[in-house]
Coordinates of C-alpha atoms in Angstrom, one line a residue:
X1 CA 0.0 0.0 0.0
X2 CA 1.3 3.7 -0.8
X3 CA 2.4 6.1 1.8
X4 CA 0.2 9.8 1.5
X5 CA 1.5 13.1 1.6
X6 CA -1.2 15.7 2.3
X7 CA -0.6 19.8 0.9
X8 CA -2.4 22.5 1.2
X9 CA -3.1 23.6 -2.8
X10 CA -4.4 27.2 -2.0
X11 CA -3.3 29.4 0.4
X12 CA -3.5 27.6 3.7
X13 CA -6.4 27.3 6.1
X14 CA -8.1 25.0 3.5
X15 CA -9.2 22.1 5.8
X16 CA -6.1 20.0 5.6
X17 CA -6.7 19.0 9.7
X18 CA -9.8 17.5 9.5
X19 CA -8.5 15.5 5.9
X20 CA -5.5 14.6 8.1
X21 CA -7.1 13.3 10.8
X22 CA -9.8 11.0 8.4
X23 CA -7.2 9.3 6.7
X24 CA -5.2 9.0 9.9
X25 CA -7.2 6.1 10.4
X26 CA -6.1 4.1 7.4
X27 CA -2.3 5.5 8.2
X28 CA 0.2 3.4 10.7
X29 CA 2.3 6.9 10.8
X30 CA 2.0 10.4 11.0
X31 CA 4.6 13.1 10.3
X32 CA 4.6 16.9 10.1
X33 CA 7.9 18.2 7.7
X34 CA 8.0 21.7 7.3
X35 CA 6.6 24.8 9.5
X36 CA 6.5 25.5 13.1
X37 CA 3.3 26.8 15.6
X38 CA 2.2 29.3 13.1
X39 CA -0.1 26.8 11.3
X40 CA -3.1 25.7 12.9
X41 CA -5.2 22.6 12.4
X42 CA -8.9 22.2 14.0
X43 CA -10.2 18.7 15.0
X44 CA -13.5 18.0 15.7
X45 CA -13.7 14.2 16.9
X46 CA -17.0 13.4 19.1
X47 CA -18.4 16.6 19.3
X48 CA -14.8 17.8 21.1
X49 CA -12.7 20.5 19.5
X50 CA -8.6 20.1 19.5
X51 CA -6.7 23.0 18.4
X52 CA -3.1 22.0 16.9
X53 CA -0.6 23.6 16.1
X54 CA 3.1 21.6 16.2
X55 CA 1.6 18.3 16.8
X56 CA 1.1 15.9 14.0
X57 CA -2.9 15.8 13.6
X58 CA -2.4 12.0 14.0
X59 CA -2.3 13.0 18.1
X60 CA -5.9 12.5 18.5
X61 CA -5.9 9.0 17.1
X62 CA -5.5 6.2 19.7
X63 CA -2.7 3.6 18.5
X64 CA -0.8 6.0 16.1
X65 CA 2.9 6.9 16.0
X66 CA 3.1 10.7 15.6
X67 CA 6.3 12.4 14.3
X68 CA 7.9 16.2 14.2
X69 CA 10.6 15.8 11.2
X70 CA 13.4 18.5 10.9
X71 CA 12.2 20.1 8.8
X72 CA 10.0 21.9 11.1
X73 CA 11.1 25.1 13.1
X74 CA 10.3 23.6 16.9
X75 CA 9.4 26.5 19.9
X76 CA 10.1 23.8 23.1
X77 CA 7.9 26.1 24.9
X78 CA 4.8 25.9 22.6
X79 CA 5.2 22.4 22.2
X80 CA 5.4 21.9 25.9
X81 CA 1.8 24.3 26.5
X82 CA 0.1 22.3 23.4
X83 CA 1.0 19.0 24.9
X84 CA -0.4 19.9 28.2
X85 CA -3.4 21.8 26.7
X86 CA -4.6 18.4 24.8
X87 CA -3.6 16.7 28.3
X88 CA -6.4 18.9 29.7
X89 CA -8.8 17.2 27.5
X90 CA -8.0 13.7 27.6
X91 CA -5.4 13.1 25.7
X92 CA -2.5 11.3 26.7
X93 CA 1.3 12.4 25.0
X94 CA 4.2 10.6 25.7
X95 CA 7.9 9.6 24.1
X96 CA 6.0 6.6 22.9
X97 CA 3.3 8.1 20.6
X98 CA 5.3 11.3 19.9
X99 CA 9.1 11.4 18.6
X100 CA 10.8 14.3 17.4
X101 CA 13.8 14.5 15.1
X102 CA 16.8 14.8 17.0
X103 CA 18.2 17.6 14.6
X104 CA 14.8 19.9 14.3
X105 CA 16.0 23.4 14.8
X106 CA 14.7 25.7 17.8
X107 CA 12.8 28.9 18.0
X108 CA 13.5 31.1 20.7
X109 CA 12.2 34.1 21.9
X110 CA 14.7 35.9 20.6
X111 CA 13.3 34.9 17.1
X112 CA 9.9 36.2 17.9
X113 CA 11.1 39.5 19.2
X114 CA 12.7 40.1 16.0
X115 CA 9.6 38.7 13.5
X116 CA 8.0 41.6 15.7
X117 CA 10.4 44.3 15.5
X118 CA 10.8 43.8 11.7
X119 CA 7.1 43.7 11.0
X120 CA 6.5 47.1 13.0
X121 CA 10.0 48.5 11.1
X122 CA 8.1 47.5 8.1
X123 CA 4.8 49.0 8.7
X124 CA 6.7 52.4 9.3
X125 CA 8.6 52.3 6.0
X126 CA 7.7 53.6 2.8
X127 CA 10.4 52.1 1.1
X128 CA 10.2 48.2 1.4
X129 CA 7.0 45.9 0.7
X130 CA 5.2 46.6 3.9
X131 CA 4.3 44.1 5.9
X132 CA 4.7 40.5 5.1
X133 CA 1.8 39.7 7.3
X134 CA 3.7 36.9 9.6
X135 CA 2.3 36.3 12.7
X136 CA 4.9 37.3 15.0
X137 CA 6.3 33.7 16.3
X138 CA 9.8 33.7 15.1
X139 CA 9.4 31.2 12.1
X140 CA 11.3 32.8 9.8
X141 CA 14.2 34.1 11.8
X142 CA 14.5 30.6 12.8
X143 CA 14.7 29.5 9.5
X144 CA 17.2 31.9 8.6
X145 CA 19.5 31.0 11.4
X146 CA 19.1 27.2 10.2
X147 CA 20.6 28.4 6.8
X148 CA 23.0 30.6 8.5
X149 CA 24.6 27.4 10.5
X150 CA 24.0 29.4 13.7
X151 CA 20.7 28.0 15.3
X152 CA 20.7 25.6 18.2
X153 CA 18.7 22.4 17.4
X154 CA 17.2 20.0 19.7
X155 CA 20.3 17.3 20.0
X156 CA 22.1 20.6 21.3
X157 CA 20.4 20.5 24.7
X158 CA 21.8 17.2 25.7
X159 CA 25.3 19.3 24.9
X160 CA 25.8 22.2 27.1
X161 CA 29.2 22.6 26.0
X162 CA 27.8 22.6 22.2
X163 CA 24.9 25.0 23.2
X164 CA 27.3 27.1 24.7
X165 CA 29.2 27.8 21.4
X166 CA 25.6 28.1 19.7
X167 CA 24.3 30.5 21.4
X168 CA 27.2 32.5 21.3
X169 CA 27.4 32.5 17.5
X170 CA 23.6 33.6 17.6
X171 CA 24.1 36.3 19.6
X172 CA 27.1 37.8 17.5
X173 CA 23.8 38.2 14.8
X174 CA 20.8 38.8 16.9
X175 CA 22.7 41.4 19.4
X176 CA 24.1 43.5 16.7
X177 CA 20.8 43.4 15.0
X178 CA 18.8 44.3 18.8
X179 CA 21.5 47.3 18.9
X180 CA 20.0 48.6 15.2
X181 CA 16.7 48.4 16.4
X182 CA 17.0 50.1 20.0
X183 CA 16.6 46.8 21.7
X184 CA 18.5 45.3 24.7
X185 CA 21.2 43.2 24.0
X186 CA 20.3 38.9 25.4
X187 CA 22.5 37.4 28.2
X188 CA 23.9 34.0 26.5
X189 CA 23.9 32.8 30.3
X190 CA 20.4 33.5 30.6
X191 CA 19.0 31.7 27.5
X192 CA 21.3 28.7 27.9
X193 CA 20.0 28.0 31.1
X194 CA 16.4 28.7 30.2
X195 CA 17.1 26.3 27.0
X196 CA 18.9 23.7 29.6
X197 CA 15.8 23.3 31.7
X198 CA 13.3 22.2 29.2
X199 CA 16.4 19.5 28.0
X200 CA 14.6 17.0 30.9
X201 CA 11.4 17.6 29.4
X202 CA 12.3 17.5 25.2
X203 CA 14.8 14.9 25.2
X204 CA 12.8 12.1 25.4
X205 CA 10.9 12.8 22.6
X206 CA 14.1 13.1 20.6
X207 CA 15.7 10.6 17.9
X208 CA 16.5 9.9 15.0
X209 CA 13.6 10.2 13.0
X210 CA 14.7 8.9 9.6
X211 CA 15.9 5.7 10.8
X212 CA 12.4 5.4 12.7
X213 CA 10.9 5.7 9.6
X214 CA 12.8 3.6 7.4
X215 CA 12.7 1.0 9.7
X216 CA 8.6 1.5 9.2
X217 CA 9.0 1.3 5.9
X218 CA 10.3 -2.0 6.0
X219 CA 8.0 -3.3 8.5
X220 CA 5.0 -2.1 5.7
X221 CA 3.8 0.3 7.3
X222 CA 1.5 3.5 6.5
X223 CA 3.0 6.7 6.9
X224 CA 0.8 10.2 6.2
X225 CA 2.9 13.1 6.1
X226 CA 0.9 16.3 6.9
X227 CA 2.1 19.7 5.2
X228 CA 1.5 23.1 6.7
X229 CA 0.2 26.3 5.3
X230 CA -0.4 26.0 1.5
X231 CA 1.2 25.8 -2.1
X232 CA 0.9 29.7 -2.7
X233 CA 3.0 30.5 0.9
X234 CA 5.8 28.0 -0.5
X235 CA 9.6 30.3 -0.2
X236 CA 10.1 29.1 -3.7
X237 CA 6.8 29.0 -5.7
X238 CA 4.1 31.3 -3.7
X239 CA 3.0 35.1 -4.0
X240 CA 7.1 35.7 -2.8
X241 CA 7.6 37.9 -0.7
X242 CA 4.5 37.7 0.9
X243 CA 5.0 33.7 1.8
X244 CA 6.1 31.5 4.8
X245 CA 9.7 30.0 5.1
X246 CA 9.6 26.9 4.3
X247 CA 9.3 24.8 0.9
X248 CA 5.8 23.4 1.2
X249 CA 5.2 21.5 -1.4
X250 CA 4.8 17.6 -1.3
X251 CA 8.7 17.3 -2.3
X252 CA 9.6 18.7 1.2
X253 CA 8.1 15.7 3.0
X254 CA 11.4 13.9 2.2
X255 CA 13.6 16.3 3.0
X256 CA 11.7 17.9 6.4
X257 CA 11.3 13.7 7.3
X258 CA 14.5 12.3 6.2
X259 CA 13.0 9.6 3.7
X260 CA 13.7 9.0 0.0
X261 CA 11.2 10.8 -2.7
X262 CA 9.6 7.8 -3.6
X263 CA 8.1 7.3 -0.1
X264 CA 6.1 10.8 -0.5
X265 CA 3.7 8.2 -2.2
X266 CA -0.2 9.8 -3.1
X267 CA -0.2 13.5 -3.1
X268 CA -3.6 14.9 -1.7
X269 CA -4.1 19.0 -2.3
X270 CA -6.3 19.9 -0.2
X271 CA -8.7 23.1 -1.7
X272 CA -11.4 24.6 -0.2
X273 CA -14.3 25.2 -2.8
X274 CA -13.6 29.1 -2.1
X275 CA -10.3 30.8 -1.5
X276 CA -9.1 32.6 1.4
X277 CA -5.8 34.0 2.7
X278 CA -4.1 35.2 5.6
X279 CA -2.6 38.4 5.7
X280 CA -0.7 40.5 3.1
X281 CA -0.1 39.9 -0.5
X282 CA -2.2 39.3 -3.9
X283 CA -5.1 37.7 -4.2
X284 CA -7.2 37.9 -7.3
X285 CA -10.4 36.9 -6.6
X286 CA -10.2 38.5 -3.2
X287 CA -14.5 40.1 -2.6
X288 CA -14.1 42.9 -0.5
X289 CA -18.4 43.2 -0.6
X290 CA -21.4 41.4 1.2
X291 CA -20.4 37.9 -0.7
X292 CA -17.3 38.0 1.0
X293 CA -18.5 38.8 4.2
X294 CA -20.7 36.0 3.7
X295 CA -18.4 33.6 2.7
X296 CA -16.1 34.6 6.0
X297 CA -19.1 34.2 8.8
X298 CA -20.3 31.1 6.9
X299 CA -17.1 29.6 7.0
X300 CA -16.1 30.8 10.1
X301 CA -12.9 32.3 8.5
X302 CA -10.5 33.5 11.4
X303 CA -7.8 31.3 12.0
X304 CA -6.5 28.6 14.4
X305 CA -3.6 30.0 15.9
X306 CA -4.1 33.7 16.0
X307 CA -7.4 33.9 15.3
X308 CA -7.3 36.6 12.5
X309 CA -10.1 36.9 9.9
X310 CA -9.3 35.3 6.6
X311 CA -9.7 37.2 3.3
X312 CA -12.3 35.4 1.2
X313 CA -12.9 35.3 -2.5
X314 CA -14.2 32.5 -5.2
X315 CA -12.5 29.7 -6.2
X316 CA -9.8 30.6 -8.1
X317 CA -9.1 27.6 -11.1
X318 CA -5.5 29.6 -11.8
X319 CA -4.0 29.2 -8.6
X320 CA -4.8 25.5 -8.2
X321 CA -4.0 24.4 -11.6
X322 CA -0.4 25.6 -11.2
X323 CA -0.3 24.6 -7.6
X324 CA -1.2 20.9 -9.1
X325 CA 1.5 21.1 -11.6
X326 CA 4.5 23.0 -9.2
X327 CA 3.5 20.4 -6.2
X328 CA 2.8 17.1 -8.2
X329 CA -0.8 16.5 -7.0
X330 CA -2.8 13.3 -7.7
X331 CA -6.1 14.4 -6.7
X332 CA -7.8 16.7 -4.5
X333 CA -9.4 16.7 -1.6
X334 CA -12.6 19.3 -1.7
X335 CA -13.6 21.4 1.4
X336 CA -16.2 23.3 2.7
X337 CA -18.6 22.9 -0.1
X338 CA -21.7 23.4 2.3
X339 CA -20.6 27.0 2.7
X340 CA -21.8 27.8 -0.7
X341 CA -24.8 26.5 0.1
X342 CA -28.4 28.8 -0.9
X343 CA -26.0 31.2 -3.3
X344 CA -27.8 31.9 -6.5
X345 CA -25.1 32.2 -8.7
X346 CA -21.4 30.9 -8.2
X347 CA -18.2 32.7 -9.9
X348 CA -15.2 30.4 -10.8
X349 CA -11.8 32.2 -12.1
X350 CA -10.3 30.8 -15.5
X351 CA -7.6 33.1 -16.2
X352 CA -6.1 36.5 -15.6
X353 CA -5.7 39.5 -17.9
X354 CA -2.6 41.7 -17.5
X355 CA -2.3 45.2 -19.3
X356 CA -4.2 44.1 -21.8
X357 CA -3.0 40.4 -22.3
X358 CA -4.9 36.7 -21.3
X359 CA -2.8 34.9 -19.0
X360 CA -3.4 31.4 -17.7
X361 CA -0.5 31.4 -14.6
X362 CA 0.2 33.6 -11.8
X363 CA 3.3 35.2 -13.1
X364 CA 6.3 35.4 -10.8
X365 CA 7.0 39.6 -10.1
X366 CA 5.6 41.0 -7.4
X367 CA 3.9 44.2 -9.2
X368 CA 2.6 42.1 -11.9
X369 CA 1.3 39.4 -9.6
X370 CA -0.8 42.8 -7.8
X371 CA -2.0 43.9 -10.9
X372 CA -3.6 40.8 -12.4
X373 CA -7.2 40.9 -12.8
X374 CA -9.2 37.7 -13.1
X375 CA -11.6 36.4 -15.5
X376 CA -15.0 34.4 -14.6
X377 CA -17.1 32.1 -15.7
X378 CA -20.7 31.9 -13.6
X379 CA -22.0 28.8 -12.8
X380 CA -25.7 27.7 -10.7
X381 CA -25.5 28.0 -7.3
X382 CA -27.7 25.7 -5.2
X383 CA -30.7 25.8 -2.4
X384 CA -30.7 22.7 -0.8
X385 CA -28.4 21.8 1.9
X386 CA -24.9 20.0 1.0
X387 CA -23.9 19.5 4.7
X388 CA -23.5 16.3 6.1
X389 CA -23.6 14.7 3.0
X390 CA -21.7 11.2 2.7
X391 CA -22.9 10.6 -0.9
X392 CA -22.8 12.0 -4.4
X393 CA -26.2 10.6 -4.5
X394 CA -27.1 13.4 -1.5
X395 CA -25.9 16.1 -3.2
X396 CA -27.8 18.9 -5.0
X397 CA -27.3 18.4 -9.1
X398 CA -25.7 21.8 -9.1
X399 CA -23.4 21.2 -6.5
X400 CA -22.3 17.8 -8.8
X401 CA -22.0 20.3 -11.6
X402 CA -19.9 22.8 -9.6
X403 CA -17.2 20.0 -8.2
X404 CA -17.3 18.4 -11.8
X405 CA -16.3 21.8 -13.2
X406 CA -13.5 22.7 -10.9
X407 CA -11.9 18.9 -11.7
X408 CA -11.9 19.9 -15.5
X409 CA -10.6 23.6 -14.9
X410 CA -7.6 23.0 -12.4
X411 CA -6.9 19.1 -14.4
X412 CA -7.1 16.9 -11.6
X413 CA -9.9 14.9 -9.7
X414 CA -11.5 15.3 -6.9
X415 CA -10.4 12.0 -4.6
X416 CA -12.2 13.4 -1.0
X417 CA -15.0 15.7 -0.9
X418 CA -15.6 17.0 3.1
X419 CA -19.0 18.2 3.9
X420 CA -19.0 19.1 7.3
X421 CA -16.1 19.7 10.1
X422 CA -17.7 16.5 11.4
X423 CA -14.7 13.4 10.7
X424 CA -17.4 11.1 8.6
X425 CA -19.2 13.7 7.1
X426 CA -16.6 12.9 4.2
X427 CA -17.6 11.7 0.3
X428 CA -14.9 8.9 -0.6
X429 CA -14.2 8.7 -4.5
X430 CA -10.6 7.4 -4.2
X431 CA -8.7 6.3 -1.9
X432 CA -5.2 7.7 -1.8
X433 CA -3.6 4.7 0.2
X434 CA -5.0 2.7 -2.2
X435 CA -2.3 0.7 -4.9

């Protein structure tokens, strides 16, 4: 049977929790690559609601191995407060559901501080983008010291001699950087021994990961690797500069896990039968009117981890076509189609026009990317009620239509269709750990 990597085809916030967590059933494994706590998953199992964040979304199933690769950005201290938050509700985490990759670089405070700073310095400036719209918690400035050979990872706590010279290194950066800014310079003391008393509490979580999962691969077993954010916040092929930083495509489940491409297996893009994105940057199809109010208190748009209101627009066939072809998807896994539901008249984007000319990509520069304009095509909207639905047979004909359109438009199938938050209020067509 064939491993499943699950991506998020739009712009993030597209369902990918609940998707996760349904075929987390059928998977052995479960392991998050890329990101850190700024992503945000929502669970509803039983009528109970689990908020996630760095845990693997495979947490709330009973029986399931859940892993943090290195590719992910790791704040101990959010980790620790999510672990005891799902404690709080009955669920038990421990070094023998959860393992961590032994090299996953740390966030620090120091890493939010300056996401902070440089967002405000931003704001101010008339001569940069503006803001990036991050959400203040130190991803990327991890990130950067990860490329920059500076960071402290995980393994480093059970080196004090080893964190020492770390932190020393990062502070040669980040203290000459507070001192531009007007901020107080860090005591390396301070922080090491901060980072040294959560080493009791990490370390046995910690391993190496990529032997744990190649040994699972030759045992036969299922492995689900869960991406964060979405295919247009990818470092390389998203809305740059106004992205997360990380790769997030389906190729970094290797690299963030430690496995061979061929074990990425099925890729699932998850889309929402909308759009919707999180702070700054293009979006074509964006409805700044009463629709798009609509669309946001319908879909209860404000997200997971800092509860700020999505942007919402229609589908948009452009963005999910390339994000098929850039990210390798197999089929998609449709979201929140009861949100459309009693709309009269549904808009679906099919290309852009530019200064006069048709285009049928999102080109690359940053001013042409803000100056596209899209194109429509109108489809039926529906009356009857979608949610719930566990059957195409329960579905309204225009709502057939409507998914049958998007499959043609963005050139791949529909493989999940999710009705509902609810886990089994889910329409199987394929299944992705099928051969």
């Amino acid at each position: 049977m064939t491993n499943v990597t699950v991506v998020g085809s739009q712009w993030g916030d597209e369902g990918k929790g609940k998707i996760v967590d349904w075929l987390s059933e059928r998977a052995d494994v479960v392991v998050r690559f890329q990101g850190g706590h700024n992503a945000g998953h929502t669970l509803v199992v039983d009528g109970v609601t689990y908020k996630l964040s760095l845990l693997p979304s495979g947490v709330v199933r009973k029986g399931k191995l859940s892993i943090i690769g290195n590719g992910v950005v790791l704040d101990a201290w959010a980790l620790l407060a999510e672990i005891e938050a799902l404690r709080e509700q009955g669920l038990t985490i421990s070094s023998d559901t959860l393992r961590i990759a032994e090299n996953c670089p740390l966030i620090l405070p120091l890493h939010g501080k300056l996401d902070r700073l440089r967002e405000r310095a931003r704001e101010g400036s008339n001569a940069g983008t503006g803001k990036i719209g991050t959400t203040g918690r130190g991803i990327g400035p991890a990130y950067e010291d990860k490329v920059a050979r500076r960071g402290p990872r995980l393994c480093d706590l059970a080196d004090p001699e080893t964190l020492e010279r770390k932190i020393h290194d990062l502070l040669l950066h980040h203290n000459a950087l507070r001192r531009g800014l007007g901020e107080a310079e860090i005591d390396g003391r301070t922080l090491q021994a901060e980072l040294l008393s959560l080493a009791p509490r990490l370390l046995p979580y910690a391993e190496p990961v990529w032997l744990r999962l190649a040994e699972l691969r030759r045992a036969g077993r299922r492995i689900l690797f869960e991406g964060a954010q979405g295919t247009m916040l990818d470092i390389d092929h998203g809305t740059y500069p106004f992205v997360t930083s990380s790769n997030t495509l389906a190729a970094q489940a290797a690299l963030g896990a430690g496995v061979g491409p061929s074990t990425v297996g099925y890729v699932l893009g998850i889309t929402k039968a909308y759009t919707t994105r999180v702070g700054q940057g293009p979006f074509p199809t964006e409805l700044d009117d009463e629709i798009g109010k609509h669309l946001g208190q319908r879909g209860r748009e404000f997200g997971t981890v800092t509860g700020r209101r999505r942007r919402c627009g229609w589908f948009d066939a452009v963005l999910v076509r390339q994000a098929i072809k850039v990210g390798g998807i197999d089929g998609m896994a449709l979201t929140k189609l009861d949100v459309l539901d009693g709309m009269e008249c549904l808009r679906v984007c099919t290309a852009y026009t530019l200064e006069g000319q048709t285009l049928h990509h999102l080109p690359a520069g940053m001013g042409a990317q803000a100056r596209v304009r899209p194109v429509y095509e109108e489809l039926d909207g529906w009356q009857e009620s979608t949610e719930g639905a566990r059957s195409f047979v329960d579905l309204p004909a225009a709502a057939v239509k409507y998914v049958k359109r998007l499959e043609e438009l963005v050139e791949a199938p529909v493989a999940l269709l999710s009705t509902s938050p609810a886990r089994d209020d889910t329409i199987l067509v394929t299944d992705p750990f099928a051969d």
